Amino acid sequence: MASDIAAVAAELTRMVAADHQAARCANSEDPAEQLVWRRLTAQHADRLREIMDAHGWPTAELVGEDAARAAWLIAQHADRQLDVQRRALRLMEQAVADGAARPRDLAFLRDRTLVNEGRKQIYGTQIAGVKDGAPIPWPCEEPERMDERRAEVGIPPFAEYIAQFSIA
């Protein structure tokens, strides 16, 4: 069992390295590069589904910090496989309730899933685009409470968050 878990941890870490390498293709103007990204994230989501079937949510306690973070990123990027995102969200909600996952990561995954469902996000973590050099978030539930909700899960205020994306 321990060797299985070590193999899963190593696999998750390899998958996220490939994800980082291919991420530049996500918004490429070249459809072939976009397809590379889509195929990779679909393969990773399929594998994450199998891992969740076998082990539940890959927490840091189970697979180590790096692999747990990798699982979260793979779920984040499973945009075209809402079943995987929703399942990861449910499992991660329980992991957060048990103190085994970070509320901040759950907030990002919740927003990403909501946006992919065509609904308003809660924490303002998902950016729709850039207008006049400033990032614009996807619509958000109760935008006047966004920074309060962000603070509850350890995310900086929205203005501080988007400053890192702003085009000077």
Coordinates of N, CA, C and O in Angstrom, one line a residue:
M1 N 0.8 -1.2 0.0 CA 0.0 0.0 0.0 C 0.9 1.3 0.0 O 0.6 2.2 -0.8
A2 N 1.9 1.3 0.8 CA 2.8 2.5 0.9 C 3.5 2.7 -0.4 O 3.6 3.9 -0.8
S3 N 3.9 1.6 -1.1 CA 4.5 1.8 -2.4 C 3.5 2.3 -3.4 O 3.9 3.1 -4.3
D4 N 2.3 1.9 -3.3 CA 1.2 2.4 -4.2 C 1.0 3.9 -4.1 O 1.0 4.6 -5.0
I5 N 1.0 4.3 -2.8 CA 0.8 5.7 -2.5 C 2.0 6.5 -3.0 O 1.9 7.6 -3.6
A6 N 3.2 6.0 -2.8 CA 4.4 6.7 -3.3 C 4.4 6.8 -4.8 O 4.8 7.9 -5.3
A7 N 3.9 5.8 -5.5 CA 3.8 5.9 -6.9 C 2.8 6.9 -7.4 O 3.0 7.6 -8.3
V8 N 1.6 7.0 -6.7 CA 0.6 8.0 -7.0 C 1.2 9.4 -6.7 O 1.0 10.3 -7.6
A9 N 1.9 9.6 -5.6 CA 2.5 10.9 -5.3 C 3.4 11.3 -6.4 O 3.4 12.4 -6.9
A10 N 4.3 10.4 -6.9 CA 5.2 10.7 -7.9 C 4.5 11.0 -9.2 O 4.9 11.9 -10.0
E11 N 3.5 10.2 -9.5 CA 2.7 10.4 -10.7 C 2.0 11.8 -10.7 O 2.1 12.5 -11.7
L12 N 1.4 12.2 -9.6 CA 0.8 13.5 -9.5 C 1.8 14.6 -9.7 O 1.5 15.6 -10.4
T13 N 3.0 14.4 -9.1 CA 4.0 15.4 -9.3 C 4.5 15.5 -10.7 O 4.7 16.6 -11.3
R14 N 4.6 14.4 -11.4 CA 5.0 14.4 -12.8 C 3.9 15.1 -13.7 O 4.2 15.8 -14.6
M15 N 2.7 14.8 -13.4 CA 1.5 15.3 -14.1 C 1.5 16.9 -14.0 O 1.3 17.6 -15.0
V16 N 1.8 17.4 -12.8 CA 1.7 18.8 -12.7 C 2.9 19.5 -13.3 O 2.8 20.6 -13.9
A17 N 4.0 18.8 -13.4 CA 5.2 19.4 -14.1 C 4.8 19.5 -15.6 O 5.1 20.5 -16.3
A18 N 4.2 18.5 -16.1 CA 3.8 18.5 -17.6 C 2.7 19.6 -17.8 O 2.7 20.3 -18.8
D19 N 1.8 19.8 -16.8 CA 0.8 20.8 -16.8 C 1.5 22.2 -16.9 O 1.1 23.0 -17.8
H20 N 2.5 22.4 -16.1 CA 3.2 23.7 -16.1 C 3.8 24.0 -17.4 O 3.8 25.1 -18.0
Q21 N 4.4 22.9 -18.0 CA 5.2 23.0 -19.2 C 4.2 23.3 -20.4 O 4.5 24.1 -21.3
A22 N 3.0 22.7 -20.4 CA 2.0 22.9 -21.4 C 1.1 24.1 -21.3 O 0.4 24.5 -22.2
A23 N 1.1 24.7 -20.1 CA 0.2 25.8 -19.8 C 0.3 27.0 -20.8 O -0.8 27.6 -21.1
R24 N 1.4 27.2 -21.4 CA 1.5 28.3 -22.3 C 0.6 28.1 -23.5 O 0.3 29.0 -24.2
C25 N 0.3 26.8 -23.8 CA -0.6 26.5 -24.9 C -2.0 26.8 -24.7 O -2.8 26.8 -25.6
A26 N -2.4 26.9 -23.4 CA -3.8 27.1 -23.1 C -4.5 28.2 -23.8 O -5.6 28.1 -24.3
N27 N -3.9 29.3 -23.9 CA -4.4 30.5 -24.5 C -3.7 30.9 -25.8 O -3.8 32.0 -26.3
S28 N -3.1 29.9 -26.4 CA -2.3 30.2 -27.7 C -3.3 30.5 -28.8 O -4.5 30.1 -28.8
E29 N -2.8 31.3 -29.7 CA -3.6 31.6 -30.9 C -3.6 30.4 -31.9 O -4.4 30.3 -32.8
D30 N -2.7 29.5 -31.7 CA -2.6 28.3 -32.6 C -3.5 27.2 -32.0 O -3.3 26.7 -30.9
P31 N -4.5 26.8 -32.8 CA -5.4 25.8 -32.4 C -4.8 24.4 -32.1 O -5.2 23.7 -31.2
A32 N -3.7 24.1 -32.7 CA -2.9 22.9 -32.5 C -2.3 22.9 -31.1 O -2.4 21.9 -30.4
E33 N -1.8 24.1 -30.6 CA -1.3 24.2 -29.3 C -2.4 24.1 -28.3 O -2.2 23.5 -27.2
Q34 N -3.5 24.7 -28.5 CA -4.7 24.7 -27.6 C -5.1 23.2 -27.5 O -5.5 22.8 -26.4
L35 N -5.1 22.5 -28.6 CA -5.5 21.0 -28.5 C -4.5 20.2 -27.6 O -4.9 19.3 -26.9
V36 N -3.2 20.5 -27.7 CA -2.2 19.9 -26.8 C -2.6 20.1 -25.4 O -2.6 19.1 -24.6
W37 N -3.0 21.3 -25.0 CA -3.4 21.6 -23.6 C -4.6 20.9 -23.2 O -4.7 20.3 -22.2
R38 N -5.6 20.9 -24.1 CA -6.9 20.2 -23.8 C -6.7 18.7 -23.6 O -7.3 18.2 -22.7
R39 N -5.9 18.1 -24.5 CA -5.7 16.7 -24.4 C -5.0 16.3 -23.1 O -5.3 15.4 -22.4
L40 N -4.0 17.1 -22.7 CA -3.2 16.9 -21.5 C -4.1 17.0 -20.3 O -4.1 16.2 -19.4
T41 N -4.8 18.1 -20.2 CA -5.7 18.3 -19.0 C -6.8 17.2 -18.9 O -7.1 16.8 -17.8
A42 N -7.3 16.8 -20.1 CA -8.3 15.7 -20.1 C -7.7 14.4 -19.6 O -8.3 13.7 -18.8
Q43 N -6.5 14.1 -20.0 CA -5.8 12.9 -19.6 C -5.5 12.9 -18.1 O -5.7 12.0 -17.3
H44 N -5.1 14.1 -17.6 CA -4.8 14.3 -16.2 C -6.1 14.1 -15.4 O -6.1 13.5 -14.3
A45 N -7.2 14.7 -15.9 CA -8.4 14.6 -15.1 C -8.9 13.2 -15.1 O -9.4 12.7 -14.0
D46 N -8.8 12.5 -16.2 CA -9.1 11.0 -16.2 C -8.4 10.3 -15.1 O -8.9 9.5 -14.4
R47 N -7.1 10.6 -15.0 CA -6.2 9.9 -14.1 C -6.6 10.3 -12.6 O -6.6 9.4 -11.7
L48 N -6.9 11.6 -12.4 CA -7.3 12.0 -11.1 C -8.5 11.3 -10.7 O -8.7 11.0 -9.5
R49 N -9.5 11.1 -11.6 CA -10.7 10.4 -11.3 C -10.4 9.0 -10.8 O -10.9 8.6 -9.8
E50 N -9.5 8.3 -11.4 CA -9.1 7.0 -11.0 C -8.4 7.0 -9.6 O -8.7 6.2 -8.8
I51 N -7.6 8.0 -9.4 CA -6.9 8.2 -8.1 C -8.0 8.4 -7.0 O -7.9 7.8 -5.9
M52 N -9.0 9.3 -7.3 CA -10.0 9.6 -6.3 C -10.8 8.3 -6.0 O -11.3 8.1 -4.9
D53 N -11.1 7.5 -7.1 CA -11.8 6.3 -6.9 C -11.1 5.3 -6.0 O -11.7 4.7 -5.1
A54 N -9.8 5.3 -6.1 CA -9.0 4.4 -5.3 C -8.6 4.9 -3.9 O -8.6 4.1 -3.0
H55 N -8.4 6.2 -3.8 CA -7.9 6.7 -2.5 C -8.7 7.8 -1.9 O -8.3 8.3 -0.8
G56 N -9.7 8.3 -2.5 CA -10.4 9.6 -2.1 C -9.5 10.8 -2.5 O -8.7 10.7 -3.4
W57 N -9.7 11.9 -1.7 CA -8.9 13.1 -2.1 C -7.5 12.9 -1.6 O -7.2 12.5 -0.5
P58 N -6.5 13.1 -2.5 CA -5.1 12.9 -2.2 C -4.6 14.1 -1.3 O -4.1 15.1 -1.8
T59 N -4.8 13.9 0.0 CA -4.3 14.9 1.0 C -2.8 14.9 1.1 O -2.2 13.9 0.8
A60 N -2.3 16.0 1.8 CA -0.9 16.0 2.0 C -0.5 14.9 3.0 O 0.6 14.3 2.8
E61 N -1.3 14.5 3.9 CA -1.0 13.4 4.8 C -0.9 12.1 4.0 O 0.0 11.3 4.4
L62 N -1.7 12.0 3.0 CA -1.6 10.7 2.2 C -0.4 10.7 1.2 O 0.3 9.7 1.2
V63 N -0.3 11.8 0.4 CA 0.6 11.8 -0.7 C 1.8 12.8 -0.6 O 2.7 12.8 -1.4
G64 N 1.8 13.6 0.5 CA 2.8 14.6 0.6 C 2.3 16.0 0.1 O 1.3 16.0 -0.8
E65 N 2.9 17.0 0.5 CA 2.4 18.4 0.2 C 2.5 18.7 -1.3 O 1.5 19.2 -1.9
D66 N 3.6 18.3 -2.0 CA 3.7 18.6 -3.4 C 2.7 17.9 -4.2 O 2.1 18.5 -5.1
A67 N 2.5 16.6 -3.9 CA 1.5 15.8 -4.7 C 0.1 16.3 -4.4 O -0.8 16.3 -5.3
A68 N -0.2 16.7 -3.2 CA -1.6 17.1 -2.8 C -1.8 18.4 -3.6 O -2.9 18.6 -4.1
R69 N -0.9 19.3 -3.7 CA -1.0 20.6 -4.4 C -1.2 20.3 -5.9 O -2.0 20.9 -6.6
A70 N -0.5 19.2 -6.4 CA -0.6 18.8 -7.8 C -2.0 18.3 -8.1 O -2.6 18.7 -9.1
A71 N -2.6 17.6 -7.2 CA -3.9 17.0 -7.4 C -4.9 18.2 -7.5 O -5.8 18.2 -8.3
W72 N -4.7 19.2 -6.6 CA -5.6 20.4 -6.6 C -5.5 21.1 -8.0 O -6.5 21.5 -8.6
L73 N -4.3 21.3 -8.5 CA -4.1 22.0 -9.7 C -4.7 21.2 -10.9 O -5.3 21.8 -11.8
I74 N -4.6 19.9 -10.9 CA -5.2 19.1 -11.9 C -6.7 19.2 -11.9 O -7.3 19.3 -13.0
A75 N -7.3 19.2 -10.7 CA -8.7 19.5 -10.6 C -9.1 20.8 -11.1 O -10.1 21.0 -11.8
Q76 N -8.3 21.8 -10.8 CA -8.5 23.2 -11.2 C -8.6 23.3 -12.8 O -9.4 24.0 -13.3
H77 N -7.7 22.5 -13.4 CA -7.6 22.6 -14.9 C -8.5 21.6 -15.6 O -8.4 21.5 -16.8
A78 N -9.3 20.9 -14.9 CA -10.2 19.9 -15.5 C -11.5 20.6 -16.0 O -12.6 20.1 -15.8
D79 N -11.3 21.7 -16.6 CA -12.4 22.6 -17.0 C -13.5 21.9 -17.9 O -14.6 22.3 -17.9
R80 N -13.1 21.0 -18.7 CA -14.0 20.4 -19.6 C -14.5 19.0 -19.1 O -15.2 18.3 -19.8
Q81 N -14.2 18.8 -17.8 CA -14.7 17.5 -17.2 C -15.3 17.9 -15.8 O -14.7 17.7 -14.8
L82 N -16.5 18.5 -15.9 CA -17.1 19.0 -14.7 C -17.4 17.9 -13.7 O -17.4 18.2 -12.5
D83 N -17.6 16.7 -14.2 CA -17.8 15.6 -13.2 C -16.6 15.4 -12.3 O -16.7 15.2 -11.1
V84 N -15.4 15.6 -12.9 CA -14.2 15.4 -12.1 C -14.0 16.6 -11.2 O -13.7 16.4 -10.0
Q85 N -14.3 17.8 -11.7 CA -14.2 19.0 -10.8 C -15.2 18.9 -9.7 O -14.8 19.2 -8.5
R86 N -16.4 18.5 -10.0 CA -17.4 18.5 -8.9 C -17.1 17.4 -7.9 O -17.3 17.6 -6.7
R87 N -16.6 16.3 -8.3 CA -16.2 15.2 -7.4 C -15.0 15.7 -6.5 O -15.0 15.5 -5.3
A88 N -14.0 16.3 -7.2 CA -12.9 16.8 -6.4 C -13.3 17.8 -5.4 O -12.8 17.8 -4.2
L89 N -14.3 18.7 -5.8 CA -14.8 19.7 -4.9 C -15.4 19.0 -3.7 O -15.2 19.4 -2.5
R90 N -16.3 18.0 -3.9 CA -16.9 17.3 -2.8 C -15.9 16.7 -1.8 O -16.0 16.8 -0.6
L91 N -15.0 16.0 -2.4 CA -13.9 15.3 -1.6 C -13.1 16.3 -0.9 O -12.7 16.1 0.3
M92 N -12.8 17.4 -1.5 CA -11.9 18.4 -0.9 C -12.7 19.2 0.2 O -12.1 19.5 1.2
E93 N -14.0 19.4 0.0 CA -14.8 20.0 1.1 C -14.7 19.1 2.4 O -14.5 19.7 3.5
Q94 N -14.7 17.8 2.2 CA -14.6 16.9 3.4 C -13.2 17.0 4.0 O -13.0 17.1 5.2
A95 N -12.2 17.0 3.1 CA -10.8 17.1 3.6 C -10.6 18.4 4.3 O -9.9 18.4 5.4
V96 N -11.2 19.5 3.9 CA -11.0 20.8 4.6 C -11.7 20.7 5.9 O -11.2 21.1 6.9
A97 N -12.9 20.1 5.9 CA -13.7 20.0 7.2 C -12.9 19.1 8.2 O -12.9 19.4 9.4
D98 N -12.1 18.2 7.7 CA -11.3 17.3 8.5 C -9.9 17.9 8.9 O -9.1 17.3 9.5
G99 N -9.7 19.1 8.3 CA -8.4 19.8 8.6 C -7.2 19.2 7.7 O -6.1 19.4 8.0
A100 N -7.6 18.5 6.7 CA -6.6 17.8 5.9 C -6.3 18.5 4.5 O -5.5 18.0 3.7
A101 N -7.0 19.6 4.3 CA -6.7 20.4 3.0 C -6.9 21.9 3.3 O -7.6 22.2 4.3
R102 N -6.4 22.7 2.5 CA -6.4 24.2 2.7 C -7.7 24.8 2.2 O -8.1 24.6 1.1
P103 N -8.4 25.6 3.1 CA -9.6 26.3 2.7 C -9.4 27.2 1.5 O -10.2 27.4 0.6
R104 N -8.2 27.8 1.4 CA -7.8 28.7 0.3 C -7.9 27.9 -1.1 O -8.5 28.4 -2.0
D105 N -7.3 26.7 -1.1 CA -7.4 25.9 -2.3 C -8.8 25.5 -2.7 O -9.2 25.5 -3.8
L106 N -9.6 25.2 -1.6 CA -11.0 24.8 -1.9 C -11.8 26.0 -2.5 O -12.6 25.9 -3.4
A107 N -11.5 27.2 -2.0 CA -12.1 28.4 -2.5 C -11.8 28.6 -4.0 O -12.8 28.9 -4.8
F108 N -10.6 28.4 -4.4 CA -10.2 28.5 -5.8 C -11.0 27.5 -6.6 O -11.5 27.8 -7.7
L109 N -11.0 26.2 -6.1 CA -11.7 25.2 -6.9 C -13.2 25.4 -6.9 O -13.8 25.2 -8.0
R110 N -13.8 25.9 -5.8 CA -15.2 26.2 -5.8 C -15.5 27.3 -6.9 O -16.5 27.1 -7.7
D111 N -14.7 28.4 -6.9 CA -15.0 29.4 -7.9 C -14.8 28.9 -9.3 O -15.6 29.2 -10.2
R112 N -13.8 28.1 -9.6 CA -13.5 27.6 -10.9 C -14.7 26.7 -11.4 O -15.2 26.8 -12.5
T113 N -15.2 25.9 -10.5 CA -16.3 25.0 -10.8 C -17.6 25.8 -11.0 O -18.3 25.5 -12.0
L114 N -17.8 26.8 -10.2 CA -19.0 27.6 -10.4 C -19.0 28.3 -11.8 O -20.0 28.3 -12.5
V115 N -17.8 28.9 -12.1 CA -17.7 29.6 -13.4 C -17.9 28.6 -14.5 O -18.6 28.9 -15.5
N116 N -17.3 27.4 -14.4 CA -17.5 26.4 -15.5 C -19.0 25.9 -15.6 O -19.4 25.4 -16.6
E117 N -19.7 26.1 -14.5 CA -21.2 25.7 -14.5 C -22.0 26.9 -15.0 O -23.2 26.8 -15.1
G118 N -21.3 28.0 -15.3 CA -22.1 29.2 -15.8 C -22.7 30.0 -14.7 O -23.7 30.8 -14.9
R119 N -22.2 29.8 -13.4 CA -22.8 30.4 -12.3 C -21.8 31.5 -11.8 O -20.7 31.6 -12.2
K120 N -22.3 32.4 -10.8 CA -21.4 33.4 -10.2 C -20.5 32.8 -9.2 O -20.9 31.9 -8.5
Q121 N -19.3 33.2 -9.2 CA -18.3 32.8 -8.3 C -18.5 33.4 -6.9 O -19.3 34.4 -6.8
I122 N -17.8 33.0 -5.9 CA -18.0 33.5 -4.6 C -16.8 34.3 -4.1 O -17.0 35.3 -3.5
Y123 N -15.6 33.9 -4.4 CA -14.4 34.5 -3.9 C -13.7 35.5 -4.9 O -12.7 36.1 -4.5
G124 N -14.1 35.5 -6.1 CA -13.5 36.4 -7.1 C -12.1 35.9 -7.5 O -11.2 36.7 -7.8
T125 N -11.9 34.6 -7.6 CA -10.6 34.1 -7.9 C -10.4 33.9 -9.4 O -9.2 33.7 -9.9
Q126 N -11.5 33.9 -10.2 CA -11.4 33.6 -11.6 C -11.5 34.9 -12.4 O -12.5 35.6 -12.3
I127 N -10.6 35.1 -13.3 CA -10.5 36.3 -14.1 C -11.0 36.0 -15.5 O -10.6 35.0 -16.1
A128 N -11.9 36.8 -15.9 CA -12.6 36.6 -17.2 C -11.7 37.2 -18.4 O -11.8 36.7 -19.5
G129 N -11.0 38.2 -18.1 CA -10.2 38.9 -19.1 C -9.6 40.1 -18.6 O -9.6 40.4 -17.4
V130 N -9.0 40.9 -19.5 CA -8.3 42.1 -19.2 C -8.9 43.3 -20.0 O -9.1 43.1 -21.2
K131 N -9.3 44.4 -19.3 CA -9.8 45.5 -19.9 C -9.0 46.8 -19.5 O -8.8 47.0 -18.3
D132 N -8.5 47.5 -20.5 CA -7.7 48.7 -20.2 C -6.5 48.3 -19.2 O -6.2 49.1 -18.3
G133 N -5.9 47.1 -19.4 CA -4.8 46.7 -18.6 C -5.1 46.2 -17.2 O -4.2 45.8 -16.5
A134 N -6.4 46.1 -16.9 CA -6.8 45.6 -15.5 C -7.6 44.3 -15.7 O -8.5 44.3 -16.5
P135 N -7.2 43.3 -14.8 CA -8.0 42.1 -14.9 C -9.4 42.3 -14.4 O -9.7 43.1 -13.5
I136 N -10.3 41.7 -15.1 CA -11.8 41.7 -14.8 C -12.2 40.3 -14.3 O -12.0 39.4 -15.0
P137 N -12.8 40.2 -13.1 CA -13.3 38.9 -12.7 C -14.5 38.5 -13.3 O -15.3 39.3 -13.8
W138 N -14.8 37.2 -13.4 CA -16.1 36.7 -13.7 C -17.1 37.2 -12.7 O -16.7 37.6 -11.6
P139 N -18.4 37.3 -13.1 CA -19.3 37.8 -12.1 C -19.3 37.0 -10.8 O -19.0 35.9 -10.7
C140 N -19.5 37.8 -9.7 CA -19.4 37.3 -8.3 C -20.6 37.5 -7.5 O -21.2 38.6 -7.6
E141 N -21.0 36.5 -6.7 CA -22.1 36.7 -5.8 C -21.7 37.7 -4.8 O -20.6 37.7 -4.3
E142 N -22.7 38.6 -4.4 CA -22.4 39.6 -3.4 C -21.0 40.2 -3.5 O -20.2 40.0 -2.6
P143 N -20.7 40.9 -4.6 CA -19.4 41.4 -4.7 C -18.9 42.3 -3.6 O -17.7 42.3 -3.2
E144 N -19.8 42.9 -2.9 CA -19.5 43.8 -1.7 C -18.9 43.0 -0.6 O -18.3 43.5 0.3
R145 N -19.2 41.7 -0.6 CA -18.7 40.8 0.5 C -17.5 40.0 0.1 O -16.9 39.2 0.9
M146 N -17.0 40.1 -1.2 CA -16.0 39.3 -1.7 C -14.7 39.3 -0.9 O -14.2 38.3 -0.5
D147 N -14.2 40.5 -0.5 CA -13.0 40.6 0.3 C -13.1 40.0 1.7 O -12.2 39.3 2.2
E148 N -14.3 40.1 2.3 CA -14.6 39.5 3.6 C -14.5 37.9 3.4 O -13.8 37.3 4.2
R149 N -15.1 37.4 2.4 CA -15.0 35.9 2.2 C -13.6 35.5 1.8 O -13.2 34.4 2.3
R150 N -12.9 36.3 1.1 CA -11.5 36.0 0.7 C -10.7 35.9 2.0 O -9.9 35.0 2.2
A151 N -10.9 36.9 2.9 CA -10.1 36.9 4.2 C -10.4 35.6 5.0 O -9.5 35.1 5.6
E152 N -11.6 35.2 5.0 CA -12.0 34.0 5.8 C -11.2 32.7 5.3 O -11.0 31.8 6.1
V153 N -10.7 32.7 4.1 CA -10.0 31.5 3.6 C -8.6 31.8 3.3 O -7.9 30.9 2.7
G154 N -8.1 32.9 3.7 CA -6.7 33.2 3.5 C -6.2 33.7 2.2 O -5.1 33.6 1.8
I155 N -7.1 34.4 1.4 CA -6.8 34.9 0.1 C -6.7 36.5 0.3 O -7.6 37.1 0.9
P156 N -5.7 37.1 -0.2 CA -5.6 38.6 -0.1 C -6.8 39.3 -0.7 O -7.5 38.7 -1.6
P157 N -7.0 40.5 -0.4 CA -8.1 41.3 -1.0 C -8.0 41.3 -2.5 O -6.8 41.2 -3.0
F158 N -9.1 41.5 -3.1 CA -9.1 41.4 -4.6 C -8.2 42.4 -5.3 O -7.4 42.0 -6.2
A159 N -8.1 43.6 -4.8 CA -7.3 44.6 -5.4 C -5.8 44.2 -5.3 O -5.0 44.4 -6.3
E160 N -5.4 43.6 -4.2 CA -4.0 43.2 -4.0 C -3.8 41.9 -4.9 O -2.7 41.8 -5.6
Y161 N -4.7 41.1 -5.0 CA -4.6 39.9 -5.9 C -4.4 40.2 -7.3 O -3.6 39.7 -8.0
I162 N -5.3 41.1 -7.8 CA -5.2 41.4 -9.3 C -4.0 42.3 -9.6 O -3.6 42.3 -10.8
A163 N -3.4 43.0 -8.6 CA -2.3 43.8 -8.9 C -1.1 42.9 -9.5 O -0.4 43.4 -10.3
Q164 N -1.1 41.6 -9.1 CA 0.0 40.8 -9.6 C -0.2 40.4 -11.1 O 0.7 40.0 -11.8
F165 N -1.5 40.6 -11.6 CA -1.8 40.3 -13.0 C -1.8 41.5 -13.9 O -1.8 41.4 -15.1
S166 N -1.8 42.7 -13.3 CA -2.0 44.0 -14.0 C -0.9 44.2 -15.0 O 0.3 43.9 -14.7
I167 N -1.2 44.7 -16.1 CA -0.3 45.0 -17.2 C 0.1 46.5 -17.0 O -0.8 47.3 -17.2
A168 N 1.3 46.7 -16.7 CA 1.8 48.1 -16.5 C 1.9 48.9 -17.8 O 2.2 48.3 -18.8

